[in-house]
Tab-separated table of C-alpha atoms in Angstrom:
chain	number	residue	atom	x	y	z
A	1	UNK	CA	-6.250	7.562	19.058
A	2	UNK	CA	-6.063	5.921	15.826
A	3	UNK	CA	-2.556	5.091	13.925
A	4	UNK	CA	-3.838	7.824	11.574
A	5	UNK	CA	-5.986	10.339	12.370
A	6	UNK	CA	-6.845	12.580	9.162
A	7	UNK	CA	-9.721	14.676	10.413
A	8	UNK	CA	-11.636	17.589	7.877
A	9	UNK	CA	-8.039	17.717	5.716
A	10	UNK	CA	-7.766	20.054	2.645
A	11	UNK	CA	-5.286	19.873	0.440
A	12	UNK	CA	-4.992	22.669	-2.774
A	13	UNK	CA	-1.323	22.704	-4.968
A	14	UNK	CA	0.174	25.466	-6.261
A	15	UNK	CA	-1.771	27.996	-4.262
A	16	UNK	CA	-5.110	29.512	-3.811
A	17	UNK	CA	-5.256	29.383	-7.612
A	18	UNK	CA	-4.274	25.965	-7.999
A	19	UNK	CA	-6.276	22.665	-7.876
A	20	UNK	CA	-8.149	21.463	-4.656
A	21	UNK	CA	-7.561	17.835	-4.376
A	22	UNK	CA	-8.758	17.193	-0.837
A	23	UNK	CA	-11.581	19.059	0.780
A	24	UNK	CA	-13.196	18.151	4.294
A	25	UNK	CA	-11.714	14.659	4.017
A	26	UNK	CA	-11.505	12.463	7.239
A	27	UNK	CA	-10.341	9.177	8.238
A	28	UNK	CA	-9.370	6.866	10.823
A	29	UNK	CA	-6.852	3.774	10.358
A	30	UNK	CA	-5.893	1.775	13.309
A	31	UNK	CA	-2.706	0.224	14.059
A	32	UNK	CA	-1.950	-3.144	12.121
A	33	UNK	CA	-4.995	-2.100	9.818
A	34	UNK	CA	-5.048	-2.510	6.043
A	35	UNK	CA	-7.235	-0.190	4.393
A	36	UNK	CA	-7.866	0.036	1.101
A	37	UNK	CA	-8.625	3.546	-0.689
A	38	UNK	CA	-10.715	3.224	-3.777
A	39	UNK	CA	-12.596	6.061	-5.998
A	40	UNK	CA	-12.978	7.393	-9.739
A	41	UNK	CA	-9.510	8.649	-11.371
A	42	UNK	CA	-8.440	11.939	-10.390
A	43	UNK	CA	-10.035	12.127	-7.316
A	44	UNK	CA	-7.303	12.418	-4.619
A	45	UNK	CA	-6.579	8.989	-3.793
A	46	UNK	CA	-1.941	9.374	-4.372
A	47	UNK	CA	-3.187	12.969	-3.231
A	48	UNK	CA	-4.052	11.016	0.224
A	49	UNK	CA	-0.627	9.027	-0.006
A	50	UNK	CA	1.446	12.354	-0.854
A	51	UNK	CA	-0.497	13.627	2.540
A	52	UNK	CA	1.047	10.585	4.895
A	53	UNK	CA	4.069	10.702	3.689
A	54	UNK	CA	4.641	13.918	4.257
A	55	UNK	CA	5.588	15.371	0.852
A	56	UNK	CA	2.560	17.659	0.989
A	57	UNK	CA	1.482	19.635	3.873
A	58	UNK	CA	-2.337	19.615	4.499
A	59	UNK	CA	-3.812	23.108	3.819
A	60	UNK	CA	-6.461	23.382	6.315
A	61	UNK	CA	-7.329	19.957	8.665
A	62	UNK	CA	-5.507	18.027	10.592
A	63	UNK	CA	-3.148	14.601	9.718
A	64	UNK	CA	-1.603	12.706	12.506
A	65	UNK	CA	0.378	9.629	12.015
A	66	UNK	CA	1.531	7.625	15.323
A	67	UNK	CA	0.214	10.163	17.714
A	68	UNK	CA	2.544	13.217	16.025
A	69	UNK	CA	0.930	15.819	13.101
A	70	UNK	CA	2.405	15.331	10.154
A	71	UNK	CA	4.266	18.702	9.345
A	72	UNK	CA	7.433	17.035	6.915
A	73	UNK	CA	8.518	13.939	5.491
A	74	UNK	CA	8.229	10.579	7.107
A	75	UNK	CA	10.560	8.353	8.483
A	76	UNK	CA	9.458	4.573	9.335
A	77	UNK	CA	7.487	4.391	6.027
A	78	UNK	CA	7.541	1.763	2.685
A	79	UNK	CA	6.482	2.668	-0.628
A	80	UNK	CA	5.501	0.421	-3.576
A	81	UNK	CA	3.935	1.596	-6.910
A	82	UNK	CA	2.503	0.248	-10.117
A	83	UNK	CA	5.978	-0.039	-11.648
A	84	UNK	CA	8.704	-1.966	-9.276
A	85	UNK	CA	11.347	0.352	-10.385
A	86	UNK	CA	14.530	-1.734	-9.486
A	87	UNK	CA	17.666	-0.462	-10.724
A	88	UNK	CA	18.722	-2.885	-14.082
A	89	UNK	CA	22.689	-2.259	-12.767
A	90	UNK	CA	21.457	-4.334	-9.267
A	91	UNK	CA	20.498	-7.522	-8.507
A	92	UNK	CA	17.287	-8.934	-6.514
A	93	UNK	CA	18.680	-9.148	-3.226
A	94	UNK	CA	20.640	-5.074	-4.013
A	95	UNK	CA	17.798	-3.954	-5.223
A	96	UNK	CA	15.890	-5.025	-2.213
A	97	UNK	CA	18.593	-3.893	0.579
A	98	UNK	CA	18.590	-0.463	-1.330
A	99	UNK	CA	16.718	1.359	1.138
A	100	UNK	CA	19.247	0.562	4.132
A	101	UNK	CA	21.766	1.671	2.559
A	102	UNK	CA	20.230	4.717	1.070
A	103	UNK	CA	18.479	5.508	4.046
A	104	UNK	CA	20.213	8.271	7.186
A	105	UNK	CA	18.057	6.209	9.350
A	106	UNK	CA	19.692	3.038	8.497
A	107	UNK	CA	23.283	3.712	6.716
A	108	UNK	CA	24.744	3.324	9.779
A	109	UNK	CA	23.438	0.144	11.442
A	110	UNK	CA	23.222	-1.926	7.888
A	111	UNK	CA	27.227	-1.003	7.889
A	112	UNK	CA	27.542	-2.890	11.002
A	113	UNK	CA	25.185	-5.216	10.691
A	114	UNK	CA	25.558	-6.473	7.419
A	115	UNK	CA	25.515	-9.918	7.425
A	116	UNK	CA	21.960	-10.014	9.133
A	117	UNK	CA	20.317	-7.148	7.082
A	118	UNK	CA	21.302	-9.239	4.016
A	119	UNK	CA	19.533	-12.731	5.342
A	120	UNK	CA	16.553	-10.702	6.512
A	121	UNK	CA	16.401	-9.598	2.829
A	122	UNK	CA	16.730	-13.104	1.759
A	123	UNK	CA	14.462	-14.392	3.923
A	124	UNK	CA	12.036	-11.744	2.709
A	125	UNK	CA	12.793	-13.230	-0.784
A	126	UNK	CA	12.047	-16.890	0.005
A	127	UNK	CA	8.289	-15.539	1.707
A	128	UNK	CA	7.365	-14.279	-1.824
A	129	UNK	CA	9.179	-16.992	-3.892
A	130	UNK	CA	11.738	-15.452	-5.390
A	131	UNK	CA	14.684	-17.138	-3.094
A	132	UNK	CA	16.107	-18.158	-6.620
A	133	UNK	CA	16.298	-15.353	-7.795
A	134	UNK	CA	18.499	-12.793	-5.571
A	135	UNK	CA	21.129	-12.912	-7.926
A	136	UNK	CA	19.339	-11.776	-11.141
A	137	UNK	CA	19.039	-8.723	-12.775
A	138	UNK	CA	15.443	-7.170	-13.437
A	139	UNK	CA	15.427	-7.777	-16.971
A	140	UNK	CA	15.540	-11.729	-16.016
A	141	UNK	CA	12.369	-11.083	-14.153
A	142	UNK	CA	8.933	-11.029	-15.192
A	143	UNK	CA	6.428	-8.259	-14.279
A	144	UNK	CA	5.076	-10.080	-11.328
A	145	UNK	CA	8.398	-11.114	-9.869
A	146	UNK	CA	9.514	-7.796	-10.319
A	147	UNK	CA	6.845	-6.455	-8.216
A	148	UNK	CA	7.162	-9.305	-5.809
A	149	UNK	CA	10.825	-7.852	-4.986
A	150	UNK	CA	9.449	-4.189	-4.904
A	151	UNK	CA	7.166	-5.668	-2.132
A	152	UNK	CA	10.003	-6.825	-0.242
A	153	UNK	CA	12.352	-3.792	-0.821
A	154	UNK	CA	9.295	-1.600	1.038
A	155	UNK	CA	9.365	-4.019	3.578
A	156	UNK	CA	13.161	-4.515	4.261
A	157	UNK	CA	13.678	-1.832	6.748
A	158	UNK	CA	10.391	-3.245	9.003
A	159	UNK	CA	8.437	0.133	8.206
A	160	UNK	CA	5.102	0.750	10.396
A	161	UNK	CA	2.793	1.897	7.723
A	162	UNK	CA	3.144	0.470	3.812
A	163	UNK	CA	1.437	2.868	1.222
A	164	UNK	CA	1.067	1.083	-1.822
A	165	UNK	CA	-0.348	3.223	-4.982
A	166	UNK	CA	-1.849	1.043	-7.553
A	167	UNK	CA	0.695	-1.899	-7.149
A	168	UNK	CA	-0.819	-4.450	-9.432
A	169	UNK	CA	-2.787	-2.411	-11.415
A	170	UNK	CA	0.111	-2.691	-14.590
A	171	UNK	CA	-0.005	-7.292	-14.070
A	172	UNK	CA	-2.118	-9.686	-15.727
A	173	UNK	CA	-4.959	-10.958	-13.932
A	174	UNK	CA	-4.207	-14.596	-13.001
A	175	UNK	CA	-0.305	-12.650	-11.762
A	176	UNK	CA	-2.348	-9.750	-10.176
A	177	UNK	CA	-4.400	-12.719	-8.160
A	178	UNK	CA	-1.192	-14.261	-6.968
A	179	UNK	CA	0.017	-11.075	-5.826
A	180	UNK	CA	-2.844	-10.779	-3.567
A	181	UNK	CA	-2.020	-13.781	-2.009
A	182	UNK	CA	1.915	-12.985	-1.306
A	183	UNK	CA	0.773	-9.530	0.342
A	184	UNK	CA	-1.701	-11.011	2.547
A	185	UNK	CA	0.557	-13.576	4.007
A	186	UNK	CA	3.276	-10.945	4.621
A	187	UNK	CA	1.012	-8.569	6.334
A	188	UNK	CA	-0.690	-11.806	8.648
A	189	UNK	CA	2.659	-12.403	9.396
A	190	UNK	CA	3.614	-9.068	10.255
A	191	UNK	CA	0.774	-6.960	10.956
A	192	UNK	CA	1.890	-3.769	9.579
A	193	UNK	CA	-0.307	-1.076	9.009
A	194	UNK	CA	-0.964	-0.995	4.809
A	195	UNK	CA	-2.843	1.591	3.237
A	196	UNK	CA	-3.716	0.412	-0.731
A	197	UNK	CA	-4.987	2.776	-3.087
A	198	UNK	CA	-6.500	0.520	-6.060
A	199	UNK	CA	-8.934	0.851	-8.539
A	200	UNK	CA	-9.934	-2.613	-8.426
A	201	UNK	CA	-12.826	-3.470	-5.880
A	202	UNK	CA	-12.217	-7.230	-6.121
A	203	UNK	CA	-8.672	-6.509	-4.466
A	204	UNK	CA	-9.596	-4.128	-2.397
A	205	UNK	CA	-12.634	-6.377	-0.897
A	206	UNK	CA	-9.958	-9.587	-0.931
A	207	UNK	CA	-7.208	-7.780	0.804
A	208	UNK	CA	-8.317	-5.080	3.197
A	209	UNK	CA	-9.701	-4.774	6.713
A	210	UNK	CA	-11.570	-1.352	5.312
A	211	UNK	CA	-12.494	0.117	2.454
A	212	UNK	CA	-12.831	4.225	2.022
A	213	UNK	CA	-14.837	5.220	-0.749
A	214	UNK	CA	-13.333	8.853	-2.087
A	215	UNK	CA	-15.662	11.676	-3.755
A	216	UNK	CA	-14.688	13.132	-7.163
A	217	UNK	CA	-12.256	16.036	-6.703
A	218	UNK	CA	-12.225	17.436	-4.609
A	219	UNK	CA	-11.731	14.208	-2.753
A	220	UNK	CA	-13.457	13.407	0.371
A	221	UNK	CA	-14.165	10.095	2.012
A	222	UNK	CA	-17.768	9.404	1.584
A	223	UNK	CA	-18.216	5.715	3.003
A	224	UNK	CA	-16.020	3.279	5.060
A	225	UNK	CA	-17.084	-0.142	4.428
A	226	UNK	CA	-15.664	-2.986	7.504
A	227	UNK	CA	-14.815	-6.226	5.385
A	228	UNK	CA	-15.831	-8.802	8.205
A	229	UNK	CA	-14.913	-11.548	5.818
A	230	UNK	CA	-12.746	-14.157	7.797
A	231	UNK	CA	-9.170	-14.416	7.088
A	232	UNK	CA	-7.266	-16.190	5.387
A	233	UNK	CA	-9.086	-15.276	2.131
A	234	UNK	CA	-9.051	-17.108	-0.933
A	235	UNK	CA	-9.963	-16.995	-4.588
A	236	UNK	CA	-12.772	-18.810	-4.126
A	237	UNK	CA	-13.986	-16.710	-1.597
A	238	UNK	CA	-14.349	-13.845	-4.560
A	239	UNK	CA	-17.662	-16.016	-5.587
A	240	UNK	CA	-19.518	-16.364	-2.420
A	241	UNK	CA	-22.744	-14.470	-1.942
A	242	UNK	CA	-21.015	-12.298	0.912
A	243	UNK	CA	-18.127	-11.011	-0.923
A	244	UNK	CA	-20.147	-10.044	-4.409
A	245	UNK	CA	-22.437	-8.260	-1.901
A	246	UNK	CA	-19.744	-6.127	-0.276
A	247	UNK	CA	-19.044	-6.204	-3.923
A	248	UNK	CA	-21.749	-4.425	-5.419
A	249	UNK	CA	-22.663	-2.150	-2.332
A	250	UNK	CA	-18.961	-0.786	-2.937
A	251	UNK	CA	-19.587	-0.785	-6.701
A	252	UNK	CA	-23.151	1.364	-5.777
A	253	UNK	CA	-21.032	3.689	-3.691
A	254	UNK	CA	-18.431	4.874	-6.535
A	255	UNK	CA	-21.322	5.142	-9.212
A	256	UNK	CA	-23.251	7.691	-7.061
A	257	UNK	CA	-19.770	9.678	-6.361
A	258	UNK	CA	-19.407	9.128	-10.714
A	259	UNK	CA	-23.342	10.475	-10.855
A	260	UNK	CA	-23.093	13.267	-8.539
């Protein structure tokens, strides 16, 4: 069995009046996988996140994570969205050991084990380059190194799956680049399972192991696309004849869902 298993899921809020995100929508994610999630706006793609997470019960289908259905909120999971939202009262390195102390899971062993949670989140710090900065507030951040500490805040308590909803999405494009590069090295060096919902096919071709093309709503997943591009990937990589291929057969893919 897959790490996630979402097999002919429906999803409908507020009722059988309300709106049908997710209809007949399967997918498979292995273990150590990152997948990306791509697909026009509105078409179920956070709706997919809400669904692993557990904030959202599926309405008809199954959704197993790990072997177990989901039927209630997750433990063992790391969030990051398009804005880092650090606290401005916190530093970069209080900010980032937030979710230990937050956290039922974890309250109790970060109490004990201080000392090593914090140099785990430091260490965390120095991967992504902001070593320099643990004692700053977010305000003496830019955008990018804001998000940079958001990465490592979802990644402080080791979580085995990292959703991540349109993390870059709000960055410039030279910052948005870089930030591929920082979440690629964490994830070779940790092998978590990630899944990325983005609407940007460049990053979703650069960074992920698979891409899942989603229907208009309601969403279903109308092509899986391997990326057998070798890894470690690089910018220059983005210009090759292989990768605008994958390119433009993904970019075929979403206009037929827009046409349809």
């Amino acid at each position: 069995m897959a790490f996630i298993e979402i097999d002919r899921v429906a999803l409908q809020y507020g009722g059988d009046t309300g709106v049908l995100a997710l209809q007949d929508c399967s997918m498979r994610v292995e273990r150590g996988e990152l997948a990306a999630v791509v697909g026009p706006s509105g078409c179920g793609k956070s709706t997919l996140l809400k669904l692993l997470s557990g904030l959202h019960r599926a309405s008809a289908g199954t959704a197993i994570l790990d072997g177990r259905e989901i039927a209630g909120p997750q433990h063992g999971i790391g969030m990051a969205f398009q804005n880092p939202t650090l606290l401005p009262w916190r530093t970069t390195l209080a900010n980032v050991l937030l979710p230990l102390e937050v956290s039922d899971t974890h309250r109790r062993t970060f109490r004990a084990e201080k000392a090593r949670h914090i140099e785990a989140a430091r260490g965390l710090l120095r991967t992504v380059g902001l070593g320099e900065f643990e004692a700053s507030a977010p305000y003496e951040l830019s955008g990018g190194m804001q998000q940079r500490a958001s990465l490592c805040r979802a990644l402080i308590h080791e979580p085995q799956l990292l959703m991540l909803d349109e993390p870059f999405g709000a960055l410039d494009a030279f910052t948005r680049e870089e930030l591929w590069g920082v979440l690629q090295e964490l994830w070779m060096r940790r092998r978590f399972t990630v899944i990325l919902v983005t609407h940007d096919l460049r990053e979703s071709v650069f960074l992920a192991d698979t891409v899942h093309v989603v229907s208009k709503r309601p969403g279903r997943i109308v092509k899986s696309r391997r990326i057998d591009l070798p890894r470690p990937r690089t910018l220059e990589m983005t210009f090759e004849p292989r990768f605008v291929e994958i390119y433009h057969e993904l970019r075929d893919a979403i206009s037929e869902v827009r046409a349809s």
